[in-house]
Every structure is written in C-alpha cells, then in structure tokens.
C-alpha cells in the first residue's frame, strides 16, 4: 500500500510553463470512485448531498437520500435503487431554514457530500448546518478544497474546474474545531476532505461565523501561501482507503 499522495509536477512545454499552475496535480482515484467506495464499503443508512447538478454523485447511492440544488439538471434516474429520495430545488440555506433532515430520513445523517456553492462562507454554513444532524462517527465530505490552478480560485463561477475559495474552510475547521478528524485525499481532480468525530451539539462555528468571515474574507491563496496550505493539508493517497478493510480503519458508522 502506498500512502504517499500522487502529486504530478507540471508536465508539457518546459519553455513556456503555465504561470497560473499552482505546482500540483492530484492524480489519486477520481472523487466519484472514492465516494462510491464510501457507499459500497460503509453502507451508510442515510445520505445528504448539497449540489447534485446532473446526478453523477447520486447515481450509485442506495440509501434514503436528501439531494439539494437550486437547479437540478438530472441526467440519471431520479429514483435509482434508493427506497426514498427527497429532492429540494432550493439553496442549502433555505433547505436548512425550512426542513429538518432527521424528520425526512427518520434517522441522523450518516454520510454527507458538500458540493454546492463554491464560496467559503457558504460551505462553512453548509458544514455546520449538516453537522447538527450527524452522529459522532458520521462523515462529512467536502469537495474542491485542493485547487491546482489559479483560474479555479475565482469566487465567481467560471464554469468547469471551479473551486472558488472553499479551501479556506479546511483552515477554519482546523482552527475552530480541532476536535474534528480531518483527512485530505489526493482524489482527482481537486481533492476530497473527509471530516469525522463530529459534534452535532457544537455551536462554535455558528457562534463565531461573523468573526470568522471578517478575518477570512480578507485572505486569499496568494496571501495565505499555496505551499503552506498544501503542507498543512497533509494530503494522503486515496490508496489508503481503496478497499473495505482499509476504509474501515479510518471510518465506521
Ligand atoms: C459542482 S456542481 C455539483 C456536482 C455534483 N455533486 C457531482 O459530483 O457531479 C455544484 C452544484 O451546486 C449547486 N448550487 C449552487 N448554489 C447552491 C446553493 N446555494 N445551495 C445548494 N446548491 C447550490 C449548483 O446548481 C450546481 O448544480
């Protein structure tokens, strides 16, 4: 087993390197393959997804599910093999304002994938709003926290390969919630961050939201330092969670 992350340094024309390339590519397993393994090997009883889009991250899910997106463009079966699927065509903020996931699912959220609006403050709200309905061992997976190119970092949606500034949430969680176990994986193309040892009763992110955002709205990747961020992420290889036995070493529901 190779626990080292798969980084690729820039390849291609050495005479005209891309100045906007941030110095890493992530070549672990594709993020959908990793998520599929979480479902296959851990068999969560319930799943919540923020940001469904065409449904690629819903396709393989077989447990009762809540899917939230202000604009679904489903290209997959709406029902799949799931006993129940609740679609909410709204923003995640409005969903949490108006609905109780536990009432819908008859259970806490076992696994969540947060892949909605790629603005750090929105992901931060998605995180604490989701955690409230989780168990300690539930897993909240964040997408797009490892940008590899400057063009991905814009806060305005620039289409494909857009990560926005959600990477800040990893720093915020480490600072304000050191109790959470965070693993960042080299899942292609822009990483997966898996959070467990959650505390549904914690209010520190919610209570400090204004102060957190006052500080972090002024910081960008340039001022924070990409290499510093990558080092702090301590990126691990998706090889470490490729089989049932391996994944269960780190996660159990
Ligand atoms: C990157 S796509 C999700 C991709 C999908 N999870 C996948 O893996 O194929 C992001 C989605 O977030 C949705 N979105 C944008 N703003 C949102 C919000 N405020 N709340 C929830 N979803 C939002 C967009 O409509 C878009 O469909």
Tab-separated table of C-alpha atoms and ligand atoms in Angstrom:
chain	number	residue	atom	x	y	z
A	1	UNK	CA	0.000	0.000	0.000
A	2	UNK	CA	1.342	3.374	-0.914
A	3	UNK	CA	0.260	6.101	1.483
A	4	UNK	CA	2.055	8.844	-0.393
A	5	UNK	CA	-0.221	11.179	-2.343
A	6	UNK	CA	0.020	11.206	-6.093
A	7	UNK	CA	1.305	14.632	-6.994
A	8	UNK	CA	2.287	15.366	-10.540
A	9	UNK	CA	4.567	18.260	-11.189
A	10	UNK	CA	3.808	20.302	-14.259
A	11	UNK	CA	4.347	18.482	-17.489
A	12	UNK	CA	4.288	19.787	-21.018
A	13	UNK	CA	6.212	22.532	-22.710
A	14	UNK	CA	9.019	23.492	-20.345
A	15	UNK	CA	9.846	26.550	-22.387
A	16	UNK	CA	6.520	28.202	-21.657
A	17	UNK	CA	5.368	26.966	-18.267
A	18	UNK	CA	1.852	27.928	-17.244
A	19	UNK	CA	2.398	30.677	-14.661
A	20	UNK	CA	-1.050	30.070	-13.248
A	21	UNK	CA	-0.428	26.410	-12.498
A	22	UNK	CA	-0.102	26.157	-8.719
A	23	UNK	CA	2.511	23.432	-8.753
A	24	UNK	CA	0.496	20.267	-8.128
A	25	UNK	CA	-1.891	17.990	-9.941
A	26	UNK	CA	-3.830	15.413	-7.972
A	27	UNK	CA	-3.750	12.007	-9.534
A	28	UNK	CA	-5.375	9.812	-6.908
A	29	UNK	CA	-8.621	7.993	-7.727
A	30	UNK	CA	-11.391	10.116	-9.203
A	31	UNK	CA	-13.544	11.662	-6.451
A	32	UNK	CA	-16.680	9.819	-7.613
A	33	UNK	CA	-14.836	6.482	-7.344
A	34	UNK	CA	-13.815	7.361	-3.774
A	35	UNK	CA	-17.357	8.373	-2.831
A	36	UNK	CA	-18.704	5.203	-4.406
A	37	UNK	CA	-16.379	3.194	-2.149
A	38	UNK	CA	-17.664	5.030	0.918
A	39	UNK	CA	-21.178	3.895	-0.015
A	40	UNK	CA	-20.154	0.392	-1.067
A	41	UNK	CA	-17.970	-0.412	1.940
A	42	UNK	CA	-19.559	1.572	4.769
A	43	UNK	CA	-23.201	1.229	3.665
A	44	UNK	CA	-24.466	4.456	5.226
A	45	UNK	CA	-28.082	4.320	6.378
A	46	UNK	CA	-28.716	7.858	5.141
A	47	UNK	CA	-27.097	10.346	2.753
A	48	UNK	CA	-27.384	14.097	2.218
A	49	UNK	CA	-25.907	15.829	-0.799
A	50	UNK	CA	-25.624	19.568	-1.379
A	51	UNK	CA	-25.050	20.284	-5.077
A	52	UNK	CA	-26.422	17.482	-7.241
A	53	UNK	CA	-26.251	19.015	-10.708
A	54	UNK	CA	-26.607	16.163	-13.240
A	55	UNK	CA	-26.724	13.475	-10.535
A	56	UNK	CA	-23.294	11.876	-11.035
A	57	UNK	CA	-22.709	11.848	-7.279
A	58	UNK	CA	-26.184	10.383	-6.659
A	59	UNK	CA	-26.171	7.595	-9.211
A	60	UNK	CA	-24.624	4.857	-7.045
A	61	UNK	CA	-26.342	5.820	-3.772
A	62	UNK	CA	-28.707	3.155	-2.428
A	63	UNK	CA	-29.862	4.515	0.937
A	64	UNK	CA	-32.552	7.099	1.776
A	65	UNK	CA	-31.258	10.406	0.434
A	66	UNK	CA	-31.776	14.149	0.543
A	67	UNK	CA	-30.491	15.979	-2.558
A	68	UNK	CA	-30.383	19.785	-2.590
A	69	UNK	CA	-29.704	22.028	-5.568
A	70	UNK	CA	-31.345	25.285	-6.697
A	71	UNK	CA	-31.171	23.992	-10.275
A	72	UNK	CA	-31.214	20.256	-10.916
A	73	UNK	CA	-30.198	19.093	-14.376
A	74	UNK	CA	-30.579	15.390	-13.701
A	75	UNK	CA	-29.179	13.077	-16.327
A	76	UNK	CA	-29.638	9.964	-14.244
A	77	UNK	CA	-32.542	8.059	-12.720
A	78	UNK	CA	-34.307	10.152	-10.086
A	79	UNK	CA	-35.111	7.081	-8.021
A	80	UNK	CA	-32.118	4.799	-8.674
A	81	UNK	CA	-32.046	1.871	-6.237
A	82	UNK	CA	-32.983	4.055	-3.286
A	83	UNK	CA	-36.022	3.428	-1.102
A	84	UNK	CA	-36.588	7.207	-0.800
A	85	UNK	CA	-35.086	10.265	-2.452
A	86	UNK	CA	-36.083	13.765	-1.380
A	87	UNK	CA	-35.224	16.456	-3.920
A	88	UNK	CA	-35.182	20.067	-2.756
A	89	UNK	CA	-34.794	22.511	-5.603
A	90	UNK	CA	-33.605	25.346	-3.447
A	91	UNK	CA	-30.445	26.716	-1.860
A	92	UNK	CA	-28.935	24.803	1.028
A	93	UNK	CA	-29.530	27.784	3.343
A	94	UNK	CA	-33.247	27.763	2.565
A	95	UNK	CA	-33.395	23.993	2.889
A	96	UNK	CA	-31.945	24.081	6.399
A	97	UNK	CA	-34.132	27.030	7.329
A	98	UNK	CA	-37.312	25.196	6.361
A	99	UNK	CA	-36.646	21.483	6.831
A	100	UNK	CA	-35.397	19.002	9.384
A	101	UNK	CA	-33.335	16.248	7.698
A	102	UNK	CA	-33.890	13.848	10.597
A	103	UNK	CA	-37.643	14.105	10.179
A	104	UNK	CA	-37.331	13.352	6.489
A	105	UNK	CA	-34.862	10.483	6.846
A	106	UNK	CA	-36.155	9.102	10.162
A	107	UNK	CA	-32.517	9.000	11.195
A	108	UNK	CA	-29.415	11.154	11.556
A	109	UNK	CA	-27.248	11.817	8.508
A	110	UNK	CA	-24.589	9.099	8.173
A	111	UNK	CA	-22.761	10.454	5.118
A	112	UNK	CA	-22.881	13.910	3.534
A	113	UNK	CA	-21.240	15.296	0.419
A	114	UNK	CA	-20.979	19.094	0.324
A	115	UNK	CA	-20.501	20.248	-3.263
A	116	UNK	CA	-22.833	23.234	-3.616
A	117	UNK	CA	-21.911	26.904	-3.851
A	118	UNK	CA	-18.133	27.229	-4.031
A	119	UNK	CA	-17.846	30.182	-1.702
A	120	UNK	CA	-16.080	29.574	1.597
A	121	UNK	CA	-18.741	31.199	3.765
A	122	UNK	CA	-21.474	29.139	2.046
A	123	UNK	CA	-19.545	25.885	2.580
A	124	UNK	CA	-18.930	26.850	6.202
A	125	UNK	CA	-22.694	27.272	6.720
A	126	UNK	CA	-23.344	24.017	4.863
A	127	UNK	CA	-20.874	22.308	7.186
A	128	UNK	CA	-22.340	23.451	10.490
A	129	UNK	CA	-25.921	23.101	9.293
A	130	UNK	CA	-25.179	19.493	8.250
A	131	UNK	CA	-23.148	18.558	11.325
A	132	UNK	CA	-26.112	19.415	13.531
A	133	UNK	CA	-27.939	16.365	12.128
A	134	UNK	CA	-24.986	13.938	12.180
A	135	UNK	CA	-23.671	11.366	14.660
A	136	UNK	CA	-20.138	11.476	16.039
A	137	UNK	CA	-18.951	8.889	13.514
A	138	UNK	CA	-20.827	10.315	10.540
A	139	UNK	CA	-18.665	11.544	7.686
A	140	UNK	CA	-18.944	14.932	6.013
A	141	UNK	CA	-17.038	15.021	2.735
A	142	UNK	CA	-16.028	18.374	1.245
A	143	UNK	CA	-15.227	18.688	-2.437
A	144	UNK	CA	-12.865	21.041	-4.284
A	145	UNK	CA	-10.661	22.112	-1.386
A	146	UNK	CA	-7.384	21.480	-3.271
A	147	UNK	CA	-7.200	23.859	-6.223
A	148	UNK	CA	-4.406	23.204	-8.678
A	149	UNK	CA	-4.637	26.259	-10.940
A	150	UNK	CA	-5.143	29.957	-10.213
A	151	UNK	CA	-8.092	30.116	-12.603
A	152	UNK	CA	-10.030	27.782	-10.275
A	153	UNK	CA	-9.849	30.190	-7.341
A	154	UNK	CA	-12.185	32.904	-8.587
A	155	UNK	CA	-15.209	33.434	-6.357
A	156	UNK	CA	-17.380	33.865	-9.428
A	157	UNK	CA	-18.418	30.602	-11.110
A	158	UNK	CA	-16.175	30.351	-14.139
A	159	UNK	CA	-17.550	27.030	-15.347
A	160	UNK	CA	-15.511	23.819	-15.385
A	161	UNK	CA	-12.769	23.344	-12.833
A	162	UNK	CA	-14.130	25.992	-10.476
A	163	UNK	CA	-13.155	25.512	-6.815
A	164	UNK	CA	-13.757	29.056	-5.626
A	165	UNK	CA	-12.238	29.706	-2.214
A	166	UNK	CA	-13.705	26.745	-0.320
A	167	UNK	CA	-10.143	25.706	0.635
A	168	UNK	CA	-10.459	28.266	3.455
A	169	UNK	CA	-12.936	26.010	5.228
A	170	UNK	CA	-10.200	23.421	5.866
A	171	UNK	CA	-8.151	26.115	7.652
A	172	UNK	CA	-11.204	27.344	9.555
A	173	UNK	CA	-12.128	23.836	10.736
A	174	UNK	CA	-8.578	23.214	11.901
A	175	UNK	CA	-8.570	26.460	13.852
A	176	UNK	CA	-12.056	26.444	15.351
A	177	UNK	CA	-12.771	22.730	15.541
A	178	UNK	CA	-9.552	20.887	16.370
A	179	UNK	CA	-11.761	18.097	17.735
A	180	UNK	CA	-12.776	17.082	14.199
A	181	UNK	CA	-10.671	14.404	12.460
A	182	UNK	CA	-9.813	15.731	9.017
A	183	UNK	CA	-8.249	13.710	6.202
A	184	UNK	CA	-7.472	15.367	2.882
A	185	UNK	CA	-7.070	12.986	-0.069
A	186	UNK	CA	-5.437	13.388	-3.456
A	187	UNK	CA	-8.707	12.483	-5.226
A	188	UNK	CA	-8.641	13.794	-8.791
A	189	UNK	CA	-9.110	16.455	-9.841
A	190	UNK	CA	-9.453	18.801	-6.815
A	191	UNK	CA	-9.301	16.665	-3.691
A	192	UNK	CA	-11.704	15.317	-1.091
A	193	UNK	CA	-11.683	16.335	2.555
A	194	UNK	CA	-13.292	13.816	4.910
A	195	UNK	CA	-14.374	15.009	8.341
A	196	UNK	CA	-15.403	12.719	11.183
A	197	UNK	CA	-15.507	12.731	15.003
A	198	UNK	CA	-18.246	15.297	14.605
A	199	UNK	CA	-20.177	17.014	17.359
A	200	UNK	CA	-23.795	17.791	16.473
A	201	UNK	CA	-24.061	19.903	19.633
A	202	UNK	CA	-21.131	22.152	18.818
A	203	UNK	CA	-22.091	25.758	18.117
A	204	UNK	CA	-18.612	27.274	17.836
A	205	UNK	CA	-18.667	27.682	14.031
A	206	UNK	CA	-22.172	29.137	14.068
A	207	UNK	CA	-21.441	31.397	17.051
A	208	UNK	CA	-18.193	32.692	15.549
A	209	UNK	CA	-19.426	32.872	11.959
A	210	UNK	CA	-19.235	36.699	11.654
A	211	UNK	CA	-15.767	36.927	13.188
A	212	UNK	CA	-14.516	34.005	11.142
A	213	UNK	CA	-15.742	35.564	7.938
A	214	UNK	CA	-14.468	39.040	8.873
A	215	UNK	CA	-10.994	37.514	9.088
A	216	UNK	CA	-11.150	35.074	6.189
A	217	UNK	CA	-12.806	37.365	3.651
A	218	UNK	CA	-9.535	39.349	3.641
A	219	UNK	CA	-7.311	36.333	2.995
A	220	UNK	CA	-6.699	34.816	-0.411
A	221	UNK	CA	-4.447	31.995	-1.589
A	222	UNK	CA	-1.746	34.476	-2.556
A	223	UNK	CA	-1.565	35.991	0.915
A	224	UNK	CA	-2.010	32.668	2.729
A	225	UNK	CA	0.558	30.814	0.645
A	226	UNK	CA	-0.246	27.813	-1.526
A	227	UNK	CA	2.693	25.712	-0.345
A	228	UNK	CA	1.844	26.479	3.288
A	229	UNK	CA	-1.735	25.381	2.673
A	230	UNK	CA	-0.708	22.178	0.885
A	231	UNK	CA	1.717	21.310	3.687
A	232	UNK	CA	-0.948	21.922	6.336
A	233	UNK	CA	-3.432	19.752	4.418
A	234	UNK	CA	-1.049	16.807	4.805
A	235	UNK	CA	-2.564	15.250	1.697
A	236	UNK	CA	-2.935	11.463	1.763
A	237	UNK	CA	-3.266	8.978	-1.060
A	238	UNK	CA	-6.683	7.578	-1.960
A	239	UNK	CA	-4.835	4.217	-1.991
A	240	UNK	CA	-5.221	4.305	1.790
A	241	UNK	CA	-8.998	3.986	1.505
A	242	UNK	CA	-9.307	1.838	-1.613
A	243	UNK	CA	-10.673	-1.357	-0.056
A	244	UNK	CA	-13.277	-2.242	2.546
A	245	UNK	CA	-10.613	-3.214	5.062
A	246	UNK	CA	-8.650	-0.002	4.512
A	247	UNK	CA	-11.581	2.377	4.626
A	248	UNK	CA	-12.813	0.784	7.867
A	249	UNK	CA	-9.515	1.551	9.524
A	250	UNK	CA	-10.367	5.244	9.408
A	251	UNK	CA	-14.164	5.366	9.241
A	252	UNK	CA	-17.007	3.447	10.815
A	253	UNK	CA	-20.664	4.365	11.009
B	1	LIG	C1	-20.160	21.213	-8.919
B	1	LIG	S1	-21.871	21.072	-9.063
B	1	LIG	C2	-22.228	19.587	-8.191
B	1	LIG	C3	-21.690	18.387	-8.879
B	1	LIG	C4	-22.124	17.037	-8.354
B	1	LIG	N1	-22.046	16.943	-6.915
B	1	LIG	C5	-21.238	15.979	-8.985
B	1	LIG	O1	-20.312	15.491	-8.321
B	1	LIG	O2	-21.461	15.673	-10.165
B	1	LIG	C6	-22.391	22.311	-7.965
B	1	LIG	C7	-23.891	22.422	-7.833
B	1	LIG	O3	-24.174	23.267	-6.733
B	1	LIG	C8	-25.371	23.914	-6.989
B	1	LIG	N2	-25.509	25.085	-6.132
B	1	LIG	C9	-25.168	26.372	-6.412
B	1	LIG	N3	-25.507	27.159	-5.375
B	1	LIG	C10	-26.052	26.365	-4.430
B	1	LIG	C11	-26.622	26.594	-3.144
B	1	LIG	N4	-26.671	27.815	-2.626
B	1	LIG	N5	-27.118	25.538	-2.455
B	1	LIG	C12	-27.062	24.290	-2.980
B	1	LIG	N6	-26.534	24.004	-4.195
B	1	LIG	C13	-26.049	25.025	-4.903
B	1	LIG	C14	-25.291	24.254	-8.475
B	1	LIG	O4	-26.597	24.458	-9.011
B	1	LIG	C15	-24.583	23.031	-9.042
B	1	LIG	O5	-25.511	22.128	-9.597
